[in-house]
Every structure is written in structure tokens, then in C-alpha cells.
Coordinates of C-alpha atoms in Angstrom, one line a residue:
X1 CA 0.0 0.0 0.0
X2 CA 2.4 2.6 -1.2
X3 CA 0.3 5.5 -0.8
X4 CA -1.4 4.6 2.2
X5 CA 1.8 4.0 3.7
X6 CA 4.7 6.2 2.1
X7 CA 2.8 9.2 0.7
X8 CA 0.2 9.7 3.6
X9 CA 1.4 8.0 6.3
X10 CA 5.2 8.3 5.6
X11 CA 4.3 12.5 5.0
X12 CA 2.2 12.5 8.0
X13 CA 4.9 11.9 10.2
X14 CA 7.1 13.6 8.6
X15 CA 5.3 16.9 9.4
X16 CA 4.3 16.2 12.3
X17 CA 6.2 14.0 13.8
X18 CA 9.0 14.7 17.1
X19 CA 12.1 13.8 16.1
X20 CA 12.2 10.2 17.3
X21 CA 8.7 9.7 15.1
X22 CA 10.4 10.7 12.5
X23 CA 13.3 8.8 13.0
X24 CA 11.9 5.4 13.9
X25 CA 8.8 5.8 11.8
X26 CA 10.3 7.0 8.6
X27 CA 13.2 4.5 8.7
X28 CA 10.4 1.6 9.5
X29 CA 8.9 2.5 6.3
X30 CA 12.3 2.9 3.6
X31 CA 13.1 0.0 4.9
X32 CA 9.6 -1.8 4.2
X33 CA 9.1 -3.1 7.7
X34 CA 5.6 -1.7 8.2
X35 CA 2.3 -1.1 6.3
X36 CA 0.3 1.9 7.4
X37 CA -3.3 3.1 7.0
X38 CA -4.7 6.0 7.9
X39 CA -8.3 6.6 9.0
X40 CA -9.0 10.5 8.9
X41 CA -12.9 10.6 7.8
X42 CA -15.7 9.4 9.5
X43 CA -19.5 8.3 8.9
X44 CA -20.8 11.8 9.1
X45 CA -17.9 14.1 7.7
X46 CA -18.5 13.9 4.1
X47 CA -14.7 14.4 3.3
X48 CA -14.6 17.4 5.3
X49 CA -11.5 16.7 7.7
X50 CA -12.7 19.4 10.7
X51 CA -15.4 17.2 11.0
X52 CA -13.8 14.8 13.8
X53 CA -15.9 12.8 16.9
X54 CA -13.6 10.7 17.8
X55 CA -12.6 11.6 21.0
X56 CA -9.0 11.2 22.8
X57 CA -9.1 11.6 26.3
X58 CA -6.5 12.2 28.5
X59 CA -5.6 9.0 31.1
X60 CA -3.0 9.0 33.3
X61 CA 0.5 9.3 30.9
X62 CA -1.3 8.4 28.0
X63 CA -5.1 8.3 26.2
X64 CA -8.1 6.8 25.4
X65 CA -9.5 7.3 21.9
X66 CA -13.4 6.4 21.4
X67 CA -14.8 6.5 17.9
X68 CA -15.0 5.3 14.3
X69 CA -12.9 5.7 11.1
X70 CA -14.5 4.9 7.8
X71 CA -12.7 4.0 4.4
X72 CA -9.0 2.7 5.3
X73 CA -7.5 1.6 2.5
X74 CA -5.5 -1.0 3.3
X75 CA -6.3 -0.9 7.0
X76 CA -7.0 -4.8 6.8
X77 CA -3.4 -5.7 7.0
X78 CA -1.8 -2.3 8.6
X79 CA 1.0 -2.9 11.2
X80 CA 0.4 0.8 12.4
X81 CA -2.8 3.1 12.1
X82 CA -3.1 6.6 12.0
X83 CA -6.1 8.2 13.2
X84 CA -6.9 11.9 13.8
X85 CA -9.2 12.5 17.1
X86 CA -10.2 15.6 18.7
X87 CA -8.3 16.4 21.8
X88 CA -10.3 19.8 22.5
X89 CA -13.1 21.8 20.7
X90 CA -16.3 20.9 19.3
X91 CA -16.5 18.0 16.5
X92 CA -16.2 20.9 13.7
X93 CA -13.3 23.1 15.0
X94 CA -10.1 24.0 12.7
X95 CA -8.3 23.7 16.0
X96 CA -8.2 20.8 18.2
X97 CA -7.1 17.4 16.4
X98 CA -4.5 15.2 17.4
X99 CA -3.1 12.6 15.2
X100 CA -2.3 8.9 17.2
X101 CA -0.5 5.6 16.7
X102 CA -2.8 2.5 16.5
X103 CA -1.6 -1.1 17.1
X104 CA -4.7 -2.4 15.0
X105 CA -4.0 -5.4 17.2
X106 CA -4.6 -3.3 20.5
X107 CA -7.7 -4.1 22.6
X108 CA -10.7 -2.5 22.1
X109 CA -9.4 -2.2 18.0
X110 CA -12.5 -3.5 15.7
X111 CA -12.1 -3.6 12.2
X112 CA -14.5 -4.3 9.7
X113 CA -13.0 -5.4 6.3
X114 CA -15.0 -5.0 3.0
X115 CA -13.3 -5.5 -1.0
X116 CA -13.7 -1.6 -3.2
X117 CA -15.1 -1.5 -6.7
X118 CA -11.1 -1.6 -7.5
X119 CA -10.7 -4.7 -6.7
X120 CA -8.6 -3.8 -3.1
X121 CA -9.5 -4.0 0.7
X122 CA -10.9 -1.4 2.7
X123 CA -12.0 -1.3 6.2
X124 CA -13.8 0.8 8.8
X125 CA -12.1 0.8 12.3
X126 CA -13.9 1.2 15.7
X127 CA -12.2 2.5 19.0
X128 CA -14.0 1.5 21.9
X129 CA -11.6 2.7 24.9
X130 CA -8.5 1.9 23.4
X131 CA -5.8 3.3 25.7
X132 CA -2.6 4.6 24.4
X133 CA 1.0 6.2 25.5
X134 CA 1.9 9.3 25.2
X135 CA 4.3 7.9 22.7
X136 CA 1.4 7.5 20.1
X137 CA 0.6 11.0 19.7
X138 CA 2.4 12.1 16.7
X139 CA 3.5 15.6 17.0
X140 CA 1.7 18.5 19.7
X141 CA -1.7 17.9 21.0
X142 CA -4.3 19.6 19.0
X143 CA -2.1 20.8 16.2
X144 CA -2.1 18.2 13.6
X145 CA -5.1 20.0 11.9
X146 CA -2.5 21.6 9.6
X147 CA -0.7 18.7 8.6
X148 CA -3.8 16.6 8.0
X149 CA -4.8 19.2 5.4
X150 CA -1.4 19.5 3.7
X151 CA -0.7 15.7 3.8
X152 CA -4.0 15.2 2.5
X153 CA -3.7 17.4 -0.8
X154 CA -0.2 15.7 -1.7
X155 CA -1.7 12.3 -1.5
X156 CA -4.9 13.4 -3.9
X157 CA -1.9 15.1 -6.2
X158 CA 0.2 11.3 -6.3
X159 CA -3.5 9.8 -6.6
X160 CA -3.9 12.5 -9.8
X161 CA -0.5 11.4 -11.2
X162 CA -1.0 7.9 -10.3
X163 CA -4.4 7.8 -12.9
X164 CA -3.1 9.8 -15.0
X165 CA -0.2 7.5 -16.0
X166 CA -2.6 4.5 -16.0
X167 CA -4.5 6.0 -18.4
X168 CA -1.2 7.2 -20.6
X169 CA -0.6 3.1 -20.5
X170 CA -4.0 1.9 -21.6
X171 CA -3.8 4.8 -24.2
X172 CA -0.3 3.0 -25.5
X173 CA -1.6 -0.7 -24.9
X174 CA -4.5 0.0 -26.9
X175 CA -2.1 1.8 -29.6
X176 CA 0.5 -1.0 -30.1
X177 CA -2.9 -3.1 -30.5
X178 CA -4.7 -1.4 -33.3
X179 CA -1.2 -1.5 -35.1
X180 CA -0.9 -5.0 -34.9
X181 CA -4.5 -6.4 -35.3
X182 CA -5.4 -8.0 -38.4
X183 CA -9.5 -8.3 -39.2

């Protein structure tokens, strides 16, 4: 899952990362040790990424994330998930989201796996009390909201460039065919 995991994930970090995020996560995935998938809408957003009820609360040196990600591409067989959840502010605030660290594998992790019209895996992702480190927030508390957005447009860019060459190949394929076929 390249762009699930190197263009999102891997850029997610990247921005917003601390340094030993960066370092440990980034080298995880040049190396190809780990898949990522990264759950950012919900039921009711409608693509609009403010739009966050999951909830991360604050639990002794670490959190507890309640809620539900739809569409994860790739989220059947992540090693790591990135979620966004709202640390402060209402469920439609600029300000407020966090971004965290999911062992999908962590209790109170349920995911739902379904195949998309492309022929891949996608699943939905339900938190119920799953408790956390400190160490799985990636970045500052309630300042991921920047990154998500920025992160976000370069992955629909690589998405862009990624149909557009498909399309350059079936144009050629289909070329090289009409040159060849006999009636």
C-alpha cells in the first residue's frame, strides 16, 4: 500500500512528527518493515476533515480514543494506524485534532474489512476505549489539523499522477494493438 503508507502516512509523520517519530517511523517505512493506514474521515464528515468525533481523552501518561474511522484503504493488513481524534473543541473546529498511533491489534481495535469497486481492501475501524501512550501521539496535542490538510492534498496530487499515467498506458496498450490487429 504505497500511498497509504509512504505518501500519507510516511508524510504525516514527517510533518508532524518529534524527532524520534520521525526517526523510527520513517526509517520503518524505507526499509519496508511496516504497512500503514490512515483513518481520517468518519460516517458523518463527508470528506470534510474538521469534521472529527472521535474523542481522545487524557488517562494517566497516556489516552483513550473512542470513535469510528471509515474508508481505510489497506487498513485490513496495517501494522500501524493513524487516526486523527479531537483532543479539544467541538466536532467541527479547525483547531483541536490530534493525530495517534494504533496497534490495530490493541484491545478495544475492531475492524470491519470490505473488498472496493477496484478490486482492493478497505476497512472501517472502531475504537472502543482503546488506551494509548503518550508515545502515540504524533506531534503537539491539538495541532495536527495543519498537517492533515497538507498531507491530505499531496496524497490526492500522487492519486492525480497515479491515474493519470494509467490512463497514458492503456492509451499505449490500446495503440500498439490497433497496429498489430489484423480483421
Amino acid at each position: 500500500p504505497y500511498m497509504q503508507t509512504v505518501v500519507l502516512g510516511g508524510g504525516l509523520i514527517s510533518q508532524a512528527g518529534n524527532d524520534n517519530q520521525k526517526e523510527e517511523g520513517l526509517s520503518r517505512i524505507a526499509t519496508g518493515d511496516i504497512k500503514i493506514a490512515v483513518g481520517l474521515d468518519e460516517p458523518q464528515s463527508h470528506y470534510n476533515l474538521n469534521d472529527v468525533e472521535t474523542r481522545a481523552e487524557k488517562s494517566g501518561s497516556g489516552y483513550v480514543l473512542n470513535g469510528r474511522k471509515g474508508v481505510l484503504i489497506g487498513g485490513h493488513a496495517a501494522d500501524l494506524i493513524l487516526v486523527s481524534a479531537r483532543t479539544s473543541g467541538d466536532s467541527r473546529d479547525a483547531d483541536g485534532l490530534s493525530l495517534f498511533a494504533i496497534d490495530p491489534n490493541a484491545e478495544g481495535v475492531e475492524r470491519r474489512v470490505y473488498p472496493t469497486m477496484d478490486g482492493a481492501k478497505g476497512c472501517d475501524v472502531f475504537l472502543n476505549n482503546v488506551q494509548v501512550g503518550a508515545d502515540a501521539l504524533i506531534g503537539e496535542e491539538g495541532q495536527a489539523g495543519a498537517a492533515i490538510h497538507y498531507q491530505t492534498g499531496r496524497a490526492v496530487a500522487a492519486l492525480c499522477a497515479e491515474a493519470g499515467g494509467a490512463m497514458e498506458e492503456a492509451i499505449k496498450l490500446t495503440l500498439d494493438y490497433l497496429k498489430t490487429r489484423k480483421q
